[in-house]
JSON list of C-alpha atoms in Angstrom, two decimals:
[
{"chain": "A", "resi": 1, "resn": "UNK", "atom": "CA", "xyz": [-1.43, 14.11, 3.98]},
{"chain": "A", "resi": 2, "resn": "UNK", "atom": "CA", "xyz": [-1.20, 11.13, 6.40]},
{"chain": "A", "resi": 3, "resn": "UNK", "atom": "CA", "xyz": [2.03, 9.01, 6.89]},
{"chain": "A", "resi": 4, "resn": "UNK", "atom": "CA", "xyz": [1.97, 5.32, 7.36]},
{"chain": "A", "resi": 5, "resn": "UNK", "atom": "CA", "xyz": [5.37, 3.74, 8.30]},
{"chain": "A", "resi": 6, "resn": "UNK", "atom": "CA", "xyz": [6.99, 1.32, 10.70]},
{"chain": "A", "resi": 7, "resn": "UNK", "atom": "CA", "xyz": [10.00, 3.65, 10.86]},
{"chain": "A", "resi": 8, "resn": "UNK", "atom": "CA", "xyz": [9.44, 6.18, 13.61]},
{"chain": "A", "resi": 9, "resn": "UNK", "atom": "CA", "xyz": [12.42, 8.28, 12.55]},
{"chain": "A", "resi": 10, "resn": "UNK", "atom": "CA", "xyz": [10.97, 8.65, 9.09]},
{"chain": "A", "resi": 11, "resn": "UNK", "atom": "CA", "xyz": [7.58, 9.48, 10.53]},
{"chain": "A", "resi": 12, "resn": "UNK", "atom": "CA", "xyz": [9.06, 12.26, 12.61]},
{"chain": "A", "resi": 13, "resn": "UNK", "atom": "CA", "xyz": [11.06, 13.78, 9.69]},
{"chain": "A", "resi": 14, "resn": "UNK", "atom": "CA", "xyz": [8.11, 13.52, 7.20]},
{"chain": "A", "resi": 15, "resn": "UNK", "atom": "CA", "xyz": [5.73, 15.00, 9.76]},
{"chain": "A", "resi": 16, "resn": "UNK", "atom": "CA", "xyz": [8.02, 17.95, 10.22]},
{"chain": "A", "resi": 17, "resn": "UNK", "atom": "CA", "xyz": [8.44, 18.40, 6.51]},
{"chain": "A", "resi": 18, "resn": "UNK", "atom": "CA", "xyz": [4.63, 18.25, 5.85]},
{"chain": "A", "resi": 19, "resn": "UNK", "atom": "CA", "xyz": [3.90, 20.82, 8.55]},
{"chain": "A", "resi": 20, "resn": "UNK", "atom": "CA", "xyz": [6.53, 23.10, 6.99]},
{"chain": "A", "resi": 21, "resn": "UNK", "atom": "CA", "xyz": [4.98, 22.66, 3.53]},
{"chain": "A", "resi": 22, "resn": "UNK", "atom": "CA", "xyz": [1.39, 23.12, 4.49]},
{"chain": "A", "resi": 23, "resn": "UNK", "atom": "CA", "xyz": [0.32, 22.85, 8.20]},
{"chain": "A", "resi": 24, "resn": "UNK", "atom": "CA", "xyz": [-3.33, 23.13, 7.39]},
{"chain": "A", "resi": 25, "resn": "UNK", "atom": "CA", "xyz": [-3.48, 20.50, 4.51]},
{"chain": "A", "resi": 26, "resn": "UNK", "atom": "CA", "xyz": [-6.45, 18.26, 4.60]},
{"chain": "A", "resi": 27, "resn": "UNK", "atom": "CA", "xyz": [-5.80, 14.45, 5.12]},
{"chain": "A", "resi": 28, "resn": "UNK", "atom": "CA", "xyz": [-7.20, 13.10, 1.89]},
{"chain": "A", "resi": 29, "resn": "UNK", "atom": "CA", "xyz": [-3.92, 11.78, 0.79]},
{"chain": "A", "resi": 30, "resn": "UNK", "atom": "CA", "xyz": [-1.42, 9.16, 2.13]},
{"chain": "A", "resi": 31, "resn": "UNK", "atom": "CA", "xyz": [2.38, 8.68, 2.11]},
{"chain": "A", "resi": 32, "resn": "UNK", "atom": "CA", "xyz": [3.08, 4.98, 2.62]},
{"chain": "A", "resi": 33, "resn": "UNK", "atom": "CA", "xyz": [6.53, 3.62, 3.48]},
{"chain": "A", "resi": 34, "resn": "UNK", "atom": "CA", "xyz": [6.60, 0.32, 1.52]},
{"chain": "A", "resi": 35, "resn": "UNK", "atom": "CA", "xyz": [9.43, -1.06, 3.53]},
{"chain": "A", "resi": 36, "resn": "UNK", "atom": "CA", "xyz": [12.02, -1.30, 0.64]},
{"chain": "A", "resi": 37, "resn": "UNK", "atom": "CA", "xyz": [13.16, 2.33, 0.49]},
{"chain": "A", "resi": 38, "resn": "UNK", "atom": "CA", "xyz": [10.23, 3.50, -1.68]},
{"chain": "A", "resi": 39, "resn": "UNK", "atom": "CA", "xyz": [7.65, 5.96, -0.49]},
{"chain": "A", "resi": 40, "resn": "UNK", "atom": "CA", "xyz": [4.26, 5.67, -2.27]},
{"chain": "A", "resi": 41, "resn": "UNK", "atom": "CA", "xyz": [1.70, 8.46, -2.61]},
{"chain": "A", "resi": 42, "resn": "UNK", "atom": "CA", "xyz": [-1.99, 7.96, -3.29]},
{"chain": "A", "resi": 43, "resn": "UNK", "atom": "CA", "xyz": [-5.40, 8.92, -2.10]},
{"chain": "A", "resi": 44, "resn": "UNK", "atom": "CA", "xyz": [-7.20, 7.68, 1.00]},
{"chain": "A", "resi": 45, "resn": "UNK", "atom": "CA", "xyz": [-9.95, 6.38, -1.21]},
{"chain": "A", "resi": 46, "resn": "UNK", "atom": "CA", "xyz": [-7.44, 4.32, -3.14]},
{"chain": "A", "resi": 47, "resn": "UNK", "atom": "CA", "xyz": [-5.96, 2.82, 0.00]},
{"chain": "A", "resi": 48, "resn": "UNK", "atom": "CA", "xyz": [-9.42, 2.02, 1.34]},
{"chain": "A", "resi": 49, "resn": "UNK", "atom": "CA", "xyz": [-10.38, 0.25, -1.93]},
{"chain": "A", "resi": 50, "resn": "UNK", "atom": "CA", "xyz": [-7.34, -1.92, -1.90]},
{"chain": "A", "resi": 51, "resn": "UNK", "atom": "CA", "xyz": [-7.66, -2.90, 1.86]},
{"chain": "A", "resi": 52, "resn": "UNK", "atom": "CA", "xyz": [-11.36, -3.79, 1.13]},
{"chain": "A", "resi": 53, "resn": "UNK", "atom": "CA", "xyz": [-10.44, -5.79, -1.97]},
{"chain": "A", "resi": 54, "resn": "UNK", "atom": "CA", "xyz": [-10.50, -9.65, -1.63]},
{"chain": "A", "resi": 55, "resn": "UNK", "atom": "CA", "xyz": [-7.03, -9.92, -3.18]},
{"chain": "A", "resi": 56, "resn": "UNK", "atom": "CA", "xyz": [-5.62, -7.43, -0.49]},
{"chain": "A", "resi": 57, "resn": "UNK", "atom": "CA", "xyz": [-1.84, -7.36, -0.90]},
{"chain": "A", "resi": 58, "resn": "UNK", "atom": "CA", "xyz": [-1.95, -8.77, -4.46]},
{"chain": "A", "resi": 59, "resn": "UNK", "atom": "CA", "xyz": [-4.15, -5.89, -5.47]},
{"chain": "A", "resi": 60, "resn": "UNK", "atom": "CA", "xyz": [-1.74, -3.51, -3.90]},
{"chain": "A", "resi": 61, "resn": "UNK", "atom": "CA", "xyz": [1.47, -4.79, -5.38]},
{"chain": "A", "resi": 62, "resn": "UNK", "atom": "CA", "xyz": [0.02, -4.89, -8.88]},
{"chain": "A", "resi": 63, "resn": "UNK", "atom": "CA", "xyz": [-0.88, -1.17, -8.81]},
{"chain": "A", "resi": 64, "resn": "UNK", "atom": "CA", "xyz": [1.41, 1.56, -9.93]},
{"chain": "A", "resi": 65, "resn": "UNK", "atom": "CA", "xyz": [1.65, 4.69, -7.70]},
{"chain": "A", "resi": 66, "resn": "UNK", "atom": "CA", "xyz": [3.57, 7.85, -7.54]},
{"chain": "A", "resi": 67, "resn": "UNK", "atom": "CA", "xyz": [6.78, 6.98, -5.78]},
{"chain": "A", "resi": 68, "resn": "UNK", "atom": "CA", "xyz": [9.97, 8.57, -4.61]},
{"chain": "A", "resi": 69, "resn": "UNK", "atom": "CA", "xyz": [13.09, 7.28, -2.88]},
{"chain": "A", "resi": 70, "resn": "UNK", "atom": "CA", "xyz": [12.98, 7.36, 0.93]},
{"chain": "A", "resi": 71, "resn": "UNK", "atom": "CA", "xyz": [16.68, 8.40, 1.03]},
{"chain": "A", "resi": 72, "resn": "UNK", "atom": "CA", "xyz": [16.12, 11.45, -1.07]},
{"chain": "A", "resi": 73, "resn": "UNK", "atom": "CA", "xyz": [17.57, 14.82, 0.11]},
{"chain": "A", "resi": 74, "resn": "UNK", "atom": "CA", "xyz": [15.13, 16.99, 2.14]},
{"chain": "A", "resi": 75, "resn": "UNK", "atom": "CA", "xyz": [15.04, 19.57, -0.73]},
{"chain": "A", "resi": 76, "resn": "UNK", "atom": "CA", "xyz": [14.14, 16.99, -3.27]},
{"chain": "A", "resi": 77, "resn": "UNK", "atom": "CA", "xyz": [11.52, 15.54, -0.94]},
{"chain": "A", "resi": 78, "resn": "UNK", "atom": "CA", "xyz": [9.92, 18.94, -0.41]},
{"chain": "A", "resi": 79, "resn": "UNK", "atom": "CA", "xyz": [9.95, 19.62, -4.18]},
{"chain": "A", "resi": 80, "resn": "UNK", "atom": "CA", "xyz": [8.43, 16.34, -5.04]},
{"chain": "A", "resi": 81, "resn": "UNK", "atom": "CA", "xyz": [5.76, 16.49, -2.16]},
{"chain": "A", "resi": 82, "resn": "UNK", "atom": "CA", "xyz": [4.62, 19.77, -3.47]},
{"chain": "A", "resi": 83, "resn": "UNK", "atom": "CA", "xyz": [4.20, 18.39, -6.98]},
{"chain": "A", "resi": 84, "resn": "UNK", "atom": "CA", "xyz": [2.40, 15.39, -5.77]},
{"chain": "A", "resi": 85, "resn": "UNK", "atom": "CA", "xyz": [0.05, 17.49, -3.57]},
{"chain": "A", "resi": 86, "resn": "UNK", "atom": "CA", "xyz": [-0.83, 19.66, -6.47]},
{"chain": "A", "resi": 87, "resn": "UNK", "atom": "CA", "xyz": [-1.25, 16.76, -8.79]},
{"chain": "A", "resi": 88, "resn": "UNK", "atom": "CA", "xyz": [-3.41, 14.51, -6.65]},
{"chain": "A", "resi": 89, "resn": "UNK", "atom": "CA", "xyz": [-5.68, 17.30, -5.27]},
{"chain": "A", "resi": 90, "resn": "UNK", "atom": "CA", "xyz": [-6.75, 17.93, -8.88]},
{"chain": "A", "resi": 91, "resn": "UNK", "atom": "CA", "xyz": [-7.42, 14.27, -9.57]},
{"chain": "A", "resi": 92, "resn": "UNK", "atom": "CA", "xyz": [-8.99, 12.92, -6.36]},
{"chain": "A", "resi": 93, "resn": "UNK", "atom": "CA", "xyz": [-12.14, 11.95, -8.10]},
{"chain": "A", "resi": 94, "resn": "UNK", "atom": "CA", "xyz": [-10.91, 10.85, -11.47]},
{"chain": "A", "resi": 95, "resn": "UNK", "atom": "CA", "xyz": [-10.68, 7.11, -12.17]},
{"chain": "A", "resi": 96, "resn": "UNK", "atom": "CA", "xyz": [-7.23, 7.36, -13.67]},
{"chain": "A", "resi": 97, "resn": "UNK", "atom": "CA", "xyz": [-5.27, 4.11, -12.97]},
{"chain": "A", "resi": 98, "resn": "UNK", "atom": "CA", "xyz": [-3.02, 1.57, -14.49]},
{"chain": "A", "resi": 99, "resn": "UNK", "atom": "CA", "xyz": [-2.35, -1.92, -13.16]},
{"chain": "A", "resi": 100, "resn": "UNK", "atom": "CA", "xyz": [0.41, -4.48, -13.71]},
{"chain": "A", "resi": 101, "resn": "UNK", "atom": "CA", "xyz": [-0.99, -7.55, -15.43]},
{"chain": "A", "resi": 102, "resn": "UNK", "atom": "CA", "xyz": [-0.15, -10.84, -13.60]},
{"chain": "A", "resi": 103, "resn": "UNK", "atom": "CA", "xyz": [-1.28, -14.06, -15.25]},
{"chain": "A", "resi": 104, "resn": "UNK", "atom": "CA", "xyz": [-3.18, -16.75, -13.41]},
{"chain": "A", "resi": 105, "resn": "UNK", "atom": "CA", "xyz": [-0.03, -18.97, -13.25]},
{"chain": "A", "resi": 106, "resn": "UNK", "atom": "CA", "xyz": [2.17, -16.12, -12.14]},
{"chain": "A", "resi": 107, "resn": "UNK", "atom": "CA", "xyz": [-0.42, -15.27, -9.41]},
{"chain": "A", "resi": 108, "resn": "UNK", "atom": "CA", "xyz": [-0.30, -18.84, -8.00]},
{"chain": "A", "resi": 109, "resn": "UNK", "atom": "CA", "xyz": [3.50, -18.91, -8.14]},
{"chain": "A", "resi": 110, "resn": "UNK", "atom": "CA", "xyz": [3.78, -15.48, -6.46]},
{"chain": "A", "resi": 111, "resn": "UNK", "atom": "CA", "xyz": [1.44, -16.57, -3.66]},
{"chain": "A", "resi": 112, "resn": "UNK", "atom": "CA", "xyz": [3.41, -19.65, -3.00]},
{"chain": "A", "resi": 113, "resn": "UNK", "atom": "CA", "xyz": [6.71, -17.74, -2.87]},
{"chain": "A", "resi": 114, "resn": "UNK", "atom": "CA", "xyz": [5.07, -15.32, -0.41]},
{"chain": "A", "resi": 115, "resn": "UNK", "atom": "CA", "xyz": [4.43, -18.46, 1.79]},
{"chain": "A", "resi": 116, "resn": "UNK", "atom": "CA", "xyz": [8.09, -19.25, 1.66]},
{"chain": "A", "resi": 117, "resn": "UNK", "atom": "CA", "xyz": [7.95, -22.08, -0.59]},
{"chain": "A", "resi": 118, "resn": "UNK", "atom": "CA", "xyz": [10.99, -23.14, -2.53]},
{"chain": "A", "resi": 119, "resn": "UNK", "atom": "CA", "xyz": [11.18, -23.28, -6.29]},
{"chain": "A", "resi": 120, "resn": "UNK", "atom": "CA", "xyz": [11.38, -27.04, -6.09]},
{"chain": "A", "resi": 121, "resn": "UNK", "atom": "CA", "xyz": [8.31, -27.29, -3.88]},
{"chain": "A", "resi": 122, "resn": "UNK", "atom": "CA", "xyz": [6.42, -24.98, -6.23]},
{"chain": "A", "resi": 123, "resn": "UNK", "atom": "CA", "xyz": [7.33, -26.85, -9.31]},
{"chain": "A", "resi": 124, "resn": "UNK", "atom": "CA", "xyz": [6.23, -30.11, -7.88]},
{"chain": "A", "resi": 125, "resn": "UNK", "atom": "CA", "xyz": [2.87, -28.80, -6.50]},
{"chain": "A", "resi": 126, "resn": "UNK", "atom": "CA", "xyz": [2.01, -27.21, -9.89]},
{"chain": "A", "resi": 127, "resn": "UNK", "atom": "CA", "xyz": [3.44, -29.87, -12.08]},
{"chain": "A", "resi": 128, "resn": "UNK", "atom": "CA", "xyz": [5.86, -27.57, -13.80]},
{"chain": "A", "resi": 129, "resn": "UNK", "atom": "CA", "xyz": [9.60, -27.79, -14.56]},
{"chain": "A", "resi": 130, "resn": "UNK", "atom": "CA", "xyz": [11.80, -25.98, -12.24]},
{"chain": "A", "resi": 131, "resn": "UNK", "atom": "CA", "xyz": [13.31, -23.80, -14.96]},
{"chain": "A", "resi": 132, "resn": "UNK", "atom": "CA", "xyz": [9.62, -22.73, -15.96]},
{"chain": "A", "resi": 133, "resn": "UNK", "atom": "CA", "xyz": [9.12, -21.67, -12.41]},
{"chain": "A", "resi": 134, "resn": "UNK", "atom": "CA", "xyz": [12.30, -19.66, -12.41]},
{"chain": "A", "resi": 135, "resn": "UNK", "atom": "CA", "xyz": [11.18, -18.02, -15.64]},
{"chain": "A", "resi": 136, "resn": "UNK", "atom": "CA", "xyz": [7.84, -17.14, -14.15]},
{"chain": "A", "resi": 137, "resn": "UNK", "atom": "CA", "xyz": [9.51, -15.78, -10.96]},
{"chain": "A", "resi": 138, "resn": "UNK", "atom": "CA", "xyz": [11.84, -13.57, -13.19]},
{"chain": "A", "resi": 139, "resn": "UNK", "atom": "CA", "xyz": [8.80, -12.24, -15.20]},
{"chain": "A", "resi": 140, "resn": "UNK", "atom": "CA", "xyz": [6.94, -11.37, -11.93]},
{"chain": "A", "resi": 141, "resn": "UNK", "atom": "CA", "xyz": [9.90, -9.45, -10.49]},
{"chain": "A", "resi": 142, "resn": "UNK", "atom": "CA", "xyz": [10.44, -7.64, -13.85]},
{"chain": "A", "resi": 143, "resn": "UNK", "atom": "CA", "xyz": [6.78, -6.59, -13.98]},
{"chain": "A", "resi": 144, "resn": "UNK", "atom": "CA", "xyz": [6.84, -5.43, -10.36]},
{"chain": "A", "resi": 145, "resn": "UNK", "atom": "CA", "xyz": [10.21, -3.62, -10.73]},
{"chain": "A", "resi": 146, "resn": "UNK", "atom": "CA", "xyz": [11.78, -5.54, -8.00]},
{"chain": "A", "resi": 147, "resn": "UNK", "atom": "CA", "xyz": [15.32, -7.23, -7.76]},
{"chain": "A", "resi": 148, "resn": "UNK", "atom": "CA", "xyz": [14.58, -10.33, -5.94]},
{"chain": "A", "resi": 149, "resn": "UNK", "atom": "CA", "xyz": [11.77, -12.50, -4.40]},
{"chain": "A", "resi": 150, "resn": "UNK", "atom": "CA", "xyz": [13.32, -11.55, -0.98]},
{"chain": "A", "resi": 151, "resn": "UNK", "atom": "CA", "xyz": [12.39, -7.94, -1.77]},
{"chain": "A", "resi": 152, "resn": "UNK", "atom": "CA", "xyz": [8.83, -8.94, -2.49]},
{"chain": "A", "resi": 153, "resn": "UNK", "atom": "CA", "xyz": [8.48, -10.84, 0.65]},
{"chain": "A", "resi": 154, "resn": "UNK", "atom": "CA", "xyz": [9.90, -8.01, 2.72]},
{"chain": "A", "resi": 155, "resn": "UNK", "atom": "CA", "xyz": [7.28, -5.61, 1.22]},
{"chain": "A", "resi": 156, "resn": "UNK", "atom": "CA", "xyz": [4.64, -8.31, 1.91]},
{"chain": "A", "resi": 157, "resn": "UNK", "atom": "CA", "xyz": [5.62, -8.60, 5.61]},
{"chain": "A", "resi": 158, "resn": "UNK", "atom": "CA", "xyz": [5.66, -4.82, 5.97]},
{"chain": "A", "resi": 159, "resn": "UNK", "atom": "CA", "xyz": [2.27, -4.60, 4.36]},
{"chain": "A", "resi": 160, "resn": "UNK", "atom": "CA", "xyz": [0.88, -7.12, 6.84]},
{"chain": "A", "resi": 161, "resn": "UNK", "atom": "CA", "xyz": [2.49, -5.42, 9.86]},
{"chain": "A", "resi": 162, "resn": "UNK", "atom": "CA", "xyz": [1.35, -1.80, 8.81]},
{"chain": "A", "resi": 163, "resn": "UNK", "atom": "CA", "xyz": [-2.25, -2.85, 8.02]},
{"chain": "A", "resi": 164, "resn": "UNK", "atom": "CA", "xyz": [-2.93, -5.65, 10.59]},
{"chain": "A", "resi": 165, "resn": "UNK", "atom": "CA", "xyz": [-3.34, -8.10, 7.86]},
{"chain": "A", "resi": 166, "resn": "UNK", "atom": "CA", "xyz": [-3.15, -11.89, 7.81]},
{"chain": "A", "resi": 167, "resn": "UNK", "atom": "CA", "xyz": [-2.14, -13.45, 4.49]},
{"chain": "A", "resi": 168, "resn": "UNK", "atom": "CA", "xyz": [-2.29, -10.05, 2.85]},
{"chain": "A", "resi": 169, "resn": "UNK", "atom": "CA", "xyz": [-5.82, -9.27, 3.97]},
{"chain": "A", "resi": 170, "resn": "UNK", "atom": "CA", "xyz": [-7.08, -6.90, 6.63]},
{"chain": "A", "resi": 171, "resn": "UNK", "atom": "CA", "xyz": [-8.39, -8.49, 9.83]},
{"chain": "A", "resi": 172, "resn": "UNK", "atom": "CA", "xyz": [-12.04, -7.64, 10.64]},
{"chain": "A", "resi": 173, "resn": "UNK", "atom": "CA", "xyz": [-11.33, -5.85, 13.88]},
{"chain": "A", "resi": 174, "resn": "UNK", "atom": "CA", "xyz": [-8.65, -3.47, 12.46]},
{"chain": "A", "resi": 175, "resn": "UNK", "atom": "CA", "xyz": [-9.27, 0.24, 12.20]},
{"chain": "A", "resi": 176, "resn": "UNK", "atom": "CA", "xyz": [-7.22, 3.40, 11.44]},
{"chain": "A", "resi": 177, "resn": "UNK", "atom": "CA", "xyz": [-6.31, 5.61, 14.36]},
{"chain": "A", "resi": 178, "resn": "UNK", "atom": "CA", "xyz": [-4.58, 9.00, 13.56]},
{"chain": "A", "resi": 179, "resn": "UNK", "atom": "CA", "xyz": [-1.91, 10.15, 16.15]},
{"chain": "A", "resi": 180, "resn": "UNK", "atom": "CA", "xyz": [-2.95, 13.35, 17.75]},
{"chain": "A", "resi": 181, "resn": "UNK", "atom": "CA", "xyz": [-1.08, 16.54, 16.63]},
{"chain": "A", "resi": 182, "resn": "UNK", "atom": "CA", "xyz": [0.81, 14.69, 14.02]},
{"chain": "A", "resi": 183, "resn": "UNK", "atom": "CA", "xyz": [0.33, 13.44, 10.43]},
{"chain": "A", "resi": 184, "resn": "UNK", "atom": "CA", "xyz": [0.96, 9.84, 11.42]},
{"chain": "A", "resi": 185, "resn": "UNK", "atom": "CA", "xyz": [-1.82, 7.20, 10.70]},
{"chain": "A", "resi": 186, "resn": "UNK", "atom": "CA", "xyz": [-1.71, 3.78, 12.27]},
{"chain": "A", "resi": 187, "resn": "UNK", "atom": "CA", "xyz": [-3.82, 0.65, 11.73]},
{"chain": "A", "resi": 188, "resn": "UNK", "atom": "CA", "xyz": [-4.59, -0.95, 15.12]},
{"chain": "A", "resi": 189, "resn": "UNK", "atom": "CA", "xyz": [-6.52, -4.04, 16.25]},
{"chain": "A", "resi": 190, "resn": "UNK", "atom": "CA", "xyz": [-9.45, -3.62, 18.86]},
{"chain": "A", "resi": 191, "resn": "UNK", "atom": "CA", "xyz": [-9.36, -7.04, 20.56]},
{"chain": "A", "resi": 192, "resn": "UNK", "atom": "CA", "xyz": [-11.57, -9.69, 19.21]},
{"chain": "A", "resi": 193, "resn": "UNK", "atom": "CA", "xyz": [-14.53, -7.45, 18.67]},
{"chain": "A", "resi": 194, "resn": "UNK", "atom": "CA", "xyz": [-15.25, -6.89, 14.94]},
{"chain": "A", "resi": 195, "resn": "UNK", "atom": "CA", "xyz": [-15.51, -3.28, 13.78]},
{"chain": "A", "resi": 196, "resn": "UNK", "atom": "CA", "xyz": [-18.71, -2.47, 12.00]},
{"chain": "A", "resi": 197, "resn": "UNK", "atom": "CA", "xyz": [-18.40, -1.52, 8.31]},
{"chain": "A", "resi": 198, "resn": "UNK", "atom": "CA", "xyz": [-20.34, 1.64, 7.43]},
{"chain": "A", "resi": 199, "resn": "UNK", "atom": "CA", "xyz": [-21.05, 2.28, 3.78]},
{"chain": "A", "resi": 200, "resn": "UNK", "atom": "CA", "xyz": [-19.25, 5.57, 3.75]},
{"chain": "A", "resi": 201, "resn": "UNK", "atom": "CA", "xyz": [-15.90, 6.47, 5.16]},
{"chain": "A", "resi": 202, "resn": "UNK", "atom": "CA", "xyz": [-16.05, 9.06, 8.03]},
{"chain": "A", "resi": 203, "resn": "UNK", "atom": "CA", "xyz": [-14.03, 10.33, 10.95]},
{"chain": "A", "resi": 204, "resn": "UNK", "atom": "CA", "xyz": [-15.74, 8.66, 13.95]},
{"chain": "A", "resi": 205, "resn": "UNK", "atom": "CA", "xyz": [-16.32, 10.35, 17.26]},
{"chain": "A", "resi": 206, "resn": "UNK", "atom": "CA", "xyz": [-13.33, 8.59, 18.59]},
{"chain": "A", "resi": 207, "resn": "UNK", "atom": "CA", "xyz": [-11.12, 10.06, 15.89]},
{"chain": "A", "resi": 208, "resn": "UNK", "atom": "CA", "xyz": [-10.53, 6.82, 14.07]},
{"chain": "A", "resi": 209, "resn": "UNK", "atom": "CA", "xyz": [-10.99, 5.92, 10.35]},
{"chain": "A", "resi": 210, "resn": "UNK", "atom": "CA", "xyz": [-13.03, 2.79, 9.59]},
{"chain": "A", "resi": 211, "resn": "UNK", "atom": "CA", "xyz": [-12.91, 0.71, 6.52]},
{"chain": "A", "resi": 212, "resn": "UNK", "atom": "CA", "xyz": [-16.04, 1.08, 4.43]},
{"chain": "A", "resi": 213, "resn": "UNK", "atom": "CA", "xyz": [-18.07, -1.83, 3.06]},
{"chain": "A", "resi": 214, "resn": "UNK", "atom": "CA", "xyz": [-17.15, -2.33, -0.52]},
{"chain": "A", "resi": 215, "resn": "UNK", "atom": "CA", "xyz": [-19.99, -2.13, -3.08]},
{"chain": "A", "resi": 216, "resn": "UNK", "atom": "CA", "xyz": [-19.92, -4.30, -6.30]},
{"chain": "A", "resi": 217, "resn": "UNK", "atom": "CA", "xyz": [-20.29, -1.03, -8.41]},
{"chain": "A", "resi": 218, "resn": "UNK", "atom": "CA", "xyz": [-17.25, 0.63, -6.85]},
{"chain": "A", "resi": 219, "resn": "UNK", "atom": "CA", "xyz": [-14.25, 1.22, -8.96]},
{"chain": "A", "resi": 220, "resn": "UNK", "atom": "CA", "xyz": [-10.61, 1.72, -7.59]},
{"chain": "A", "resi": 221, "resn": "UNK", "atom": "CA", "xyz": [-9.06, 5.20, -7.67]},
{"chain": "A", "resi": 222, "resn": "UNK", "atom": "CA", "xyz": [-5.45, 4.39, -8.40]},
{"chain": "A", "resi": 223, "resn": "UNK", "atom": "CA", "xyz": [-2.77, 6.84, -9.29]},
{"chain": "A", "resi": 224, "resn": "UNK", "atom": "CA", "xyz": [-0.32, 6.24, -12.13]},
{"chain": "A", "resi": 225, "resn": "UNK", "atom": "CA", "xyz": [3.50, 6.11, -11.42]},
{"chain": "A", "resi": 226, "resn": "UNK", "atom": "CA", "xyz": [5.48, 9.04, -12.83]}
]
C-alpha cells in the first residue's frame, strides 16, 4: 500500500505501521490523507482513473471511499488496515462503486465556491436568490458529509498540492515518484517537458508511475465507503 500525504509525521508513522503489518505487500492500494482528518483507501487503478478524468477533483469528491479517522489509535488503525487490505485485494478488478449525485446547478455553485466567490457574487452571476444559493450550498455539504464550505475548500487545496493539479486537474508534466525504501508516493512536476501518456500503467525504468491515457471504454474502479 502506498501513502500519499502532505504530513511527513503521518507518512513516517503509517509507513512503520504498514511495514509491521506486511513488509512484502504489493503496492496496488493507496492510503490518501485527504487533509481534513480522514484517510481514504482505494486502489491505484481508481486513483489513476480519477486523475485522468476531465472533472478531476469534482470526480474525486463525489466518490465514496473506505475511510478512517486520521487520529485513530494505532491498534484501531492496524485492525482497520488489515480489514481494508483483505477487502480490497479481493475486489481489485470488480467494478463496484457508488457516487454522490450532484446536480448541474449544485456543480456550478460548488465550482464557484471553490474559486472563493461569495454567496452574493454567485447569486448575481447565476441569477438566483441568495437564500436559494445557501440552500444549494447546504445540500452540497450534506451530500459530501462535510460541515462547511471551508472544509471543502481545504480538501480542494490539499488535492491540488498533493497531485500537482491546477483548478482540480492534473498538470501534463506531473508524474508519480515512489520514495525509496518507504511506502510513500509523491506526485512531482518535471519542468515544462510534458510526460508521455502510455496506454497501460507500468513502473518505469526510473521507478516512477505515469498516468495512463484514458480510453473512452474505461470504467472507474471505485470503492464503497463502509
